[in-house]
Tab-separated table of N, CA and C in Angstrom:
chain	number	residue	atom	x	y	z
A	73	UNK	N	22.260	-14.441	-7.952
A	73	UNK	CA	22.761	-14.775	-6.175
A	73	UNK	C	21.869	-15.632	-6.111
A	74	UNK	N	22.300	-16.454	-4.730
A	74	UNK	CA	21.447	-18.442	-4.688
A	74	UNK	C	19.811	-17.785	-4.684
A	75	UNK	N	19.496	-18.651	-4.605
A	75	UNK	CA	18.225	-18.715	-4.532
A	75	UNK	C	17.282	-20.033	-3.342
A	76	UNK	N	16.653	-20.282	-2.920
A	76	UNK	CA	15.838	-21.628	-2.149
A	76	UNK	C	14.701	-21.948	-3.164
A	77	UNK	N	14.203	-23.269	-3.353
A	77	UNK	CA	13.183	-23.385	-3.916
A	77	UNK	C	12.054	-24.505	-4.027
A	78	UNK	N	11.245	-24.352	-2.694
A	78	UNK	CA	10.404	-25.505	-2.320
A	78	UNK	C	9.645	-26.202	-3.345
A	79	UNK	N	9.099	-27.760	-3.407
A	79	UNK	CA	8.671	-28.586	-3.778
A	79	UNK	C	8.258	-29.921	-3.395
A	80	UNK	N	6.331	-30.007	-3.526
A	80	UNK	CA	6.520	-31.115	-2.685
A	80	UNK	C	5.659	-31.028	-2.199
A	81	UNK	N	5.139	-30.193	-2.013
A	81	UNK	CA	4.012	-29.838	-0.911
A	81	UNK	C	2.319	-30.623	-1.402
A	82	UNK	N	1.303	-30.151	-0.724
A	82	UNK	CA	0.177	-30.769	-1.900
A	82	UNK	C	-0.736	-31.025	-0.674
A	83	UNK	N	-2.148	-31.377	-0.772
A	83	UNK	CA	-3.404	-32.326	-0.481
A	83	UNK	C	-2.887	-33.956	0.417
A	84	UNK	N	-3.110	-34.512	1.402
A	84	UNK	CA	-2.808	-35.650	2.087
A	84	UNK	C	-3.537	-35.661	2.706
A	85	UNK	N	-4.498	-37.282	3.054
A	85	UNK	CA	-5.098	-37.911	3.791
A	85	UNK	C	-4.571	-37.615	5.148
A	86	UNK	N	-5.015	-37.804	6.760
A	86	UNK	CA	-4.705	-38.317	7.548
A	86	UNK	C	-3.957	-39.379	7.396
A	87	UNK	N	-2.286	-39.830	7.808
A	87	UNK	CA	-1.747	-40.484	8.434
A	87	UNK	C	-1.522	-40.934	6.921
A	88	UNK	N	-1.111	-39.852	5.552
A	88	UNK	CA	-0.757	-39.822	4.182
A	88	UNK	C	1.151	-39.408	4.920
A	89	UNK	N	1.615	-39.533	3.487
A	89	UNK	CA	3.270	-39.370	3.470
A	89	UNK	C	3.466	-38.090	2.544
A	90	UNK	N	4.576	-36.795	2.215
A	90	UNK	CA	4.291	-35.828	1.948
A	90	UNK	C	6.277	-35.691	1.771
A	91	UNK	N	6.769	-35.578	0.782
A	91	UNK	CA	8.135	-35.280	1.095
A	91	UNK	C	7.932	-34.336	-0.169
A	92	UNK	N	9.227	-32.733	1.079
A	92	UNK	CA	9.494	-32.067	0.395
A	92	UNK	C	10.890	-31.841	0.161
A	93	UNK	N	11.170	-30.821	-1.105
A	93	UNK	CA	13.008	-30.259	-1.043
A	93	UNK	C	12.801	-28.724	-1.205
A	94	UNK	N	14.217	-29.150	-0.636
A	94	UNK	CA	14.317	-27.941	-0.880
A	94	UNK	C	15.402	-27.472	-1.320
A	95	UNK	N	15.448	-26.929	-2.965
A	95	UNK	CA	16.661	-26.813	-3.813
A	95	UNK	C	17.466	-25.585	-4.243
A	96	UNK	N	19.119	-25.210	-3.455
A	96	UNK	CA	19.813	-24.079	-3.489
A	96	UNK	C	20.440	-23.949	-5.194
A	97	UNK	N	19.746	-23.195	-6.098
A	97	UNK	CA	20.322	-22.503	-7.436
A	97	UNK	C	21.403	-21.475	-7.006
A	98	UNK	N	22.298	-21.390	-8.344
A	98	UNK	CA	23.158	-20.292	-8.331
A	98	UNK	C	23.908	-20.598	-7.814
A	99	UNK	N	25.717	-20.401	-7.599
A	99	UNK	CA	26.788	-21.137	-7.578
A	99	UNK	C	27.064	-21.140	-5.931
A	100	UNK	N	27.156	-22.255	-5.203
A	100	UNK	CA	26.637	-22.458	-3.613
A	100	UNK	C	28.172	-22.464	-3.735
A	101	UNK	N	28.888	-22.711	-2.578
A	101	UNK	CA	30.276	-23.382	-2.100
A	101	UNK	C	30.180	-24.801	-0.972
A	102	UNK	N	29.414	-24.004	-0.250
A	102	UNK	CA	29.045	-25.101	1.136
A	102	UNK	C	28.117	-24.945	1.226
A	103	UNK	N	26.796	-26.168	1.966
A	103	UNK	CA	25.624	-25.395	2.843
A	103	UNK	C	25.572	-26.117	4.135
A	104	UNK	N	25.727	-25.471	5.475
A	104	UNK	CA	26.046	-25.862	6.934
A	104	UNK	C	25.258	-25.497	7.371
A	105	UNK	N	24.308	-25.104	7.485
A	105	UNK	CA	22.384	-25.557	8.538
A	105	UNK	C	21.758	-25.110	7.368
A	106	UNK	N	20.809	-26.609	8.063
A	106	UNK	CA	19.407	-26.947	6.771
A	106	UNK	C	18.812	-27.025	8.251
A	107	UNK	N	17.572	-25.554	7.447
A	107	UNK	CA	16.821	-25.888	8.472
A	107	UNK	C	14.957	-26.262	8.002
A	108	UNK	N	13.994	-26.434	8.812
A	108	UNK	CA	12.286	-26.456	7.693
A	108	UNK	C	11.616	-25.794	8.877
A	109	UNK	N	10.546	-24.918	8.487
A	109	UNK	CA	10.101	-24.563	9.095
A	109	UNK	C	8.751	-24.180	8.575
A	110	UNK	N	8.002	-24.133	9.676
A	110	UNK	CA	5.792	-23.849	9.268
A	110	UNK	C	5.244	-23.741	9.883
A	111	UNK	N	4.568	-22.780	9.241
A	111	UNK	CA	3.729	-21.795	9.714
A	111	UNK	C	1.971	-22.143	9.208
A	112	UNK	N	1.229	-22.290	9.739
A	112	UNK	CA	-0.230	-21.773	9.906
A	112	UNK	C	-1.204	-20.575	10.203
A	113	UNK	N	-2.244	-20.643	8.952
A	113	UNK	CA	-2.676	-18.808	9.657
A	113	UNK	C	-2.834	-18.493	10.701
A	114	UNK	N	-2.745	-17.827	11.273
A	114	UNK	CA	-2.593	-16.818	12.620
A	114	UNK	C	-1.486	-16.960	13.407
A	115	UNK	N	-0.576	-18.175	13.110
A	115	UNK	CA	0.360	-18.652	13.832
A	115	UNK	C	1.800	-17.966	13.199
A	116	UNK	N	2.763	-18.162	14.534
A	116	UNK	CA	4.024	-18.187	14.695
A	116	UNK	C	4.509	-18.986	13.233
A	117	UNK	N	5.745	-18.180	12.704
A	117	UNK	CA	6.404	-19.877	12.094
A	117	UNK	C	7.649	-19.821	13.312
A	118	UNK	N	6.890	-21.914	13.685
A	118	UNK	CA	7.668	-22.869	14.274
A	118	UNK	C	9.057	-23.449	13.597
A	119	UNK	N	9.993	-23.826	14.195
A	119	UNK	CA	11.055	-24.619	13.563
A	119	UNK	C	10.619	-25.980	13.930
A	120	UNK	N	10.670	-26.714	12.268
A	120	UNK	CA	10.135	-28.206	13.415
A	120	UNK	C	11.091	-28.798	12.781
A	121	UNK	N	12.630	-28.946	12.017
A	121	UNK	CA	14.062	-29.516	12.102
A	121	UNK	C	15.236	-29.240	11.390
A	122	UNK	N	15.995	-29.519	12.179
A	122	UNK	CA	17.402	-29.239	11.493
A	122	UNK	C	17.987	-29.727	11.525
A	123	UNK	N	19.311	-29.322	10.194
A	123	UNK	CA	20.423	-30.191	10.747
A	123	UNK	C	21.753	-28.800	11.162
A	124	UNK	N	22.512	-28.792	11.911
A	124	UNK	CA	23.440	-27.816	11.706
A	124	UNK	C	25.076	-28.480	11.978
A	125	UNK	N	25.811	-27.808	11.980
A	125	UNK	CA	27.888	-28.518	12.933
A	125	UNK	C	27.728	-29.010	13.426
A	126	UNK	N	26.916	-27.488	15.143
A	126	UNK	CA	26.937	-28.069	16.631
A	126	UNK	C	25.994	-29.106	16.889
A	127	UNK	N	25.198	-28.837	16.273
A	127	UNK	CA	23.460	-30.241	17.099
A	127	UNK	C	23.075	-31.009	16.181
A	128	UNK	N	24.160	-31.362	15.351
A	128	UNK	CA	23.456	-32.618	14.041
A	128	UNK	C	22.268	-31.952	14.291
A	129	UNK	N	21.267	-33.543	14.102
A	129	UNK	CA	20.067	-33.337	13.726
A	129	UNK	C	18.951	-33.635	15.177
A	130	UNK	N	18.281	-32.235	14.800
A	130	UNK	CA	17.680	-31.961	15.879
A	130	UNK	C	15.722	-31.796	15.286
A	131	UNK	N	14.442	-32.040	16.056
A	131	UNK	CA	13.145	-32.478	15.460
A	131	UNK	C	12.659	-31.911	17.160
A	132	UNK	N	10.948	-30.577	16.294
A	132	UNK	CA	10.188	-29.989	17.426
A	132	UNK	C	9.610	-31.374	17.494
A	133	UNK	N	8.709	-31.523	19.140
A	133	UNK	CA	7.966	-32.578	20.328
A	133	UNK	C	6.716	-33.722	19.068
A	134	UNK	N	6.311	-31.628	18.429
A	134	UNK	CA	5.425	-33.005	17.690
A	134	UNK	C	5.515	-33.270	16.433
A	135	UNK	N	6.688	-33.350	15.685
A	135	UNK	CA	6.862	-33.972	14.584
A	135	UNK	C	8.213	-35.897	15.120
A	136	UNK	N	9.032	-35.560	16.011
A	136	UNK	CA	9.504	-37.207	15.936
A	136	UNK	C	8.896	-37.979	15.968
A	137	UNK	N	10.357	-38.758	15.362
A	137	UNK	CA	9.333	-40.327	15.208
A	137	UNK	C	8.258	-40.425	13.558
A	138	UNK	N	8.133	-38.990	13.277
A	138	UNK	CA	6.919	-39.217	12.198
A	138	UNK	C	7.640	-37.968	10.986
A	139	UNK	N	8.583	-37.124	11.070
A	139	UNK	CA	9.038	-36.523	10.030
A	139	UNK	C	11.026	-36.676	10.001
A	140	UNK	N	11.443	-36.531	9.322
A	140	UNK	CA	12.587	-37.022	8.587
A	140	UNK	C	13.371	-36.054	7.975
A	141	UNK	N	14.795	-34.854	8.786
A	141	UNK	CA	15.704	-34.102	7.392
A	141	UNK	C	16.604	-34.730	7.711
A	142	UNK	N	16.063	-34.384	6.301
A	142	UNK	CA	18.660	-35.039	5.246
A	142	UNK	C	18.509	-34.322	4.335
A	143	UNK	N	20.332	-34.884	4.050
A	143	UNK	CA	20.287	-34.428	2.145
A	143	UNK	C	20.724	-35.327	2.019
A	144	UNK	N	21.778	-34.974	0.235
A	144	UNK	CA	21.933	-35.532	-0.439
A	144	UNK	C	23.446	-34.807	-0.167
A	145	UNK	N	24.747	-35.476	0.144
A	145	UNK	CA	25.828	-34.888	0.533
A	145	UNK	C	26.524	-34.650	-1.110
A	146	UNK	N	26.727	-33.470	-1.035
A	146	UNK	CA	27.674	-33.134	-2.682
A	146	UNK	C	26.821	-32.487	-3.603
A	147	UNK	N	25.131	-32.246	-2.641
A	147	UNK	CA	23.634	-31.323	-3.600
A	147	UNK	C	23.581	-30.267	-3.473
A	148	UNK	N	23.374	-30.045	-3.749
A	148	UNK	CA	22.206	-28.718	-2.286
A	148	UNK	C	21.501	-28.737	-2.809
A	149	UNK	N	21.047	-29.464	-2.202
A	149	UNK	CA	20.009	-29.236	-2.053
A	149	UNK	C	19.293	-30.892	-0.208
A	150	UNK	N	17.952	-30.273	-0.124
A	150	UNK	CA	17.984	-30.970	0.810
A	150	UNK	C	16.584	-31.207	1.717
A	151	UNK	N	15.548	-31.837	2.208
A	151	UNK	CA	14.472	-32.720	2.309
A	151	UNK	C	12.970	-32.750	3.822
A	152	UNK	N	13.097	-32.664	3.696
A	152	UNK	CA	12.315	-33.840	4.575
A	152	UNK	C	10.876	-34.779	4.519
A	153	UNK	N	11.149	-35.168	4.918
A	153	UNK	CA	10.022	-36.604	4.846
A	153	UNK	C	9.339	-36.287	5.817
A	154	UNK	N	8.105	-36.257	5.555
A	154	UNK	CA	6.756	-36.191	6.305
A	154	UNK	C	6.016	-37.331	6.025
A	155	UNK	N	5.873	-38.523	7.224
A	155	UNK	CA	4.518	-39.694	7.378
A	155	UNK	C	3.983	-39.378	8.227
A	156	UNK	N	3.035	-40.186	8.684
A	156	UNK	CA	1.686	-40.722	9.436
A	156	UNK	C	1.607	-38.675	9.623
A	157	UNK	N	0.826	-38.060	8.312
A	157	UNK	CA	0.547	-36.686	8.882
A	157	UNK	C	-0.515	-36.455	9.877
A	158	UNK	N	-0.816	-35.701	10.050
A	158	UNK	CA	-2.122	-35.587	10.669
A	158	UNK	C	-2.458	-34.037	10.474
A	159	UNK	N	-3.654	-33.318	10.780
A	159	UNK	CA	-4.515	-32.661	10.270
A	159	UNK	C	-3.637	-31.662	11.260
A	160	UNK	N	-3.633	-31.483	12.110
A	160	UNK	CA	-2.609	-30.567	12.427
A	160	UNK	C	-0.750	-29.818	11.729
A	161	UNK	N	-0.652	-30.944	11.093
A	161	UNK	CA	0.492	-30.253	10.444
A	161	UNK	C	0.318	-29.417	8.710
A	162	UNK	N	-1.001	-29.294	9.409
A	162	UNK	CA	-1.438	-28.371	7.816
A	162	UNK	C	-0.915	-26.913	8.133
A	163	UNK	N	-0.223	-26.338	7.128
A	163	UNK	CA	1.299	-25.677	7.365
A	163	UNK	C	1.510	-25.090	5.990
A	164	UNK	N	2.419	-23.653	5.933
A	164	UNK	CA	3.237	-23.227	4.932
A	164	UNK	C	4.042	-23.819	4.972
A	165	UNK	N	5.190	-24.302	4.369
A	165	UNK	CA	6.316	-25.482	4.938
A	165	UNK	C	7.810	-24.228	4.466
A	166	UNK	N	8.583	-23.561	5.228
A	166	UNK	CA	9.796	-23.038	4.633
A	166	UNK	C	10.927	-23.456	4.986
A	167	UNK	N	12.106	-23.934	3.855
A	167	UNK	CA	13.125	-23.894	4.050
A	167	UNK	C	14.036	-22.530	3.976
A	168	UNK	N	14.976	-23.033	5.154
A	168	UNK	CA	15.858	-21.878	5.780
A	168	UNK	C	17.433	-23.145	5.661
A	169	UNK	N	18.355	-22.148	4.816
A	169	UNK	CA	19.790	-22.144	4.665
A	169	UNK	C	20.374	-21.421	4.868
A	170	UNK	N	21.996	-21.784	5.556
A	170	UNK	CA	23.337	-21.548	6.028
A	170	UNK	C	24.295	-21.457	4.945
A	171	UNK	N	24.449	-20.927	4.319
A	171	UNK	CA	25.450	-21.722	3.152
A	171	UNK	C	26.292	-19.952	2.821
A	172	UNK	N	27.246	-21.013	2.101
A	172	UNK	CA	28.628	-19.532	1.294
A	172	UNK	C	28.219	-19.848	-0.233
A	173	UNK	N	28.624	-19.086	-0.794
A	173	UNK	CA	28.434	-18.436	-2.487
A	173	UNK	C	29.801	-17.961	-2.278
A	174	UNK	N	29.888	-17.076	-3.801
A	174	UNK	CA	31.160	-16.627	-3.995
A	174	UNK	C	29.742	-14.747	-4.543
A	175	UNK	N	28.576	-15.232	-4.191
A	175	UNK	CA	28.349	-13.868	-4.118
A	175	UNK	C	28.407	-12.961	-2.820
A	176	UNK	N	28.379	-13.966	-1.793
A	176	UNK	CA	28.702	-13.598	-0.012
A	176	UNK	C	30.276	-12.639	-0.121
A	177	UNK	N	30.518	-13.002	1.105
A	177	UNK	CA	32.028	-11.905	2.032
A	177	UNK	C	32.514	-13.225	2.563
A	178	UNK	N	32.233	-14.600	2.143
A	178	UNK	CA	32.674	-15.736	2.619
A	178	UNK	C	32.613	-16.544	3.995
A	179	UNK	N	31.776	-15.579	5.099
A	179	UNK	CA	31.286	-15.593	5.957
A	179	UNK	C	29.938	-16.602	5.756
A	180	UNK	N	29.071	-16.831	6.255
A	180	UNK	CA	27.416	-18.180	6.254
A	180	UNK	C	27.128	-17.008	6.017
A	181	UNK	N	25.534	-17.193	5.013
A	181	UNK	CA	24.301	-16.112	4.906
A	181	UNK	C	23.156	-16.850	4.578
A	182	UNK	N	22.177	-16.386	5.372
A	182	UNK	CA	21.105	-17.053	6.117
A	182	UNK	C	20.568	-16.825	4.176
A	183	UNK	N	19.067	-17.592	3.735
A	183	UNK	CA	18.474	-17.949	2.814
A	183	UNK	C	17.359	-18.344	2.881
A	184	UNK	N	16.243	-18.082	2.910
A	184	UNK	CA	14.942	-18.555	3.097
A	184	UNK	C	14.153	-18.738	1.958
A	185	UNK	N	13.718	-19.708	1.300
A	185	UNK	CA	12.222	-20.365	0.381
A	185	UNK	C	10.893	-20.112	0.534
A	186	UNK	N	10.429	-19.539	-0.271
A	186	UNK	CA	9.301	-18.586	-0.377
A	186	UNK	C	8.089	-19.829	-0.050
A	187	UNK	N	7.990	-20.733	-0.170
A	187	UNK	CA	7.402	-21.835	0.816
A	187	UNK	C	6.470	-22.754	0.166
A	188	UNK	N	5.896	-23.451	0.448
A	188	UNK	CA	5.362	-24.591	-0.100
A	188	UNK	C	4.018	-25.176	1.102
A	189	UNK	N	2.595	-25.534	0.427
A	189	UNK	CA	2.057	-25.457	1.022
A	189	UNK	C	1.590	-26.896	1.420
A	190	UNK	N	1.369	-27.169	2.534
A	190	UNK	CA	0.924	-29.054	3.309
A	190	UNK	C	-0.857	-28.437	3.677
A	191	UNK	N	-1.658	-29.121	3.249
A	191	UNK	CA	-2.562	-29.422	3.735
A	191	UNK	C	-3.031	-31.283	3.766
A	192	UNK	N	-3.499	-31.400	4.985
A	192	UNK	CA	-3.716	-32.911	5.679
A	192	UNK	C	-5.344	-32.538	6.332
A	193	UNK	N	-6.268	-33.435	5.521
A	193	UNK	CA	-6.893	-34.176	5.347
A	193	UNK	C	-7.638	-34.796	6.215
A	194	UNK	N	-8.617	-34.932	7.140
A	194	UNK	CA	-9.079	-35.797	8.066
A	194	UNK	C	-10.000	-36.880	7.993
């Protein structure tokens, strides 16, 4: 079946940059909606960036102007470019995608990655 795998996390100093990727393995017909979430210890998992067919690109207020979500056309991969990182950005980052595949029933299904740690030092 389809799996999503995040990569690109790590340790970075405040003001630095990281680029996260989310790659889908297996047979995929089309990725329709793409989202990045993050969750800090003891906190809720919050949506930080998304691309959808209905609403286009959207960002949480806390990351506007610093983060960019995008995809490579005709590839089963999308990205989160994070610039001007702050200590408050420290969290596990998860990707989520709504996609169609031969393993489903024809309608889009949601898949989650396992997460990648991002740590921003002060």
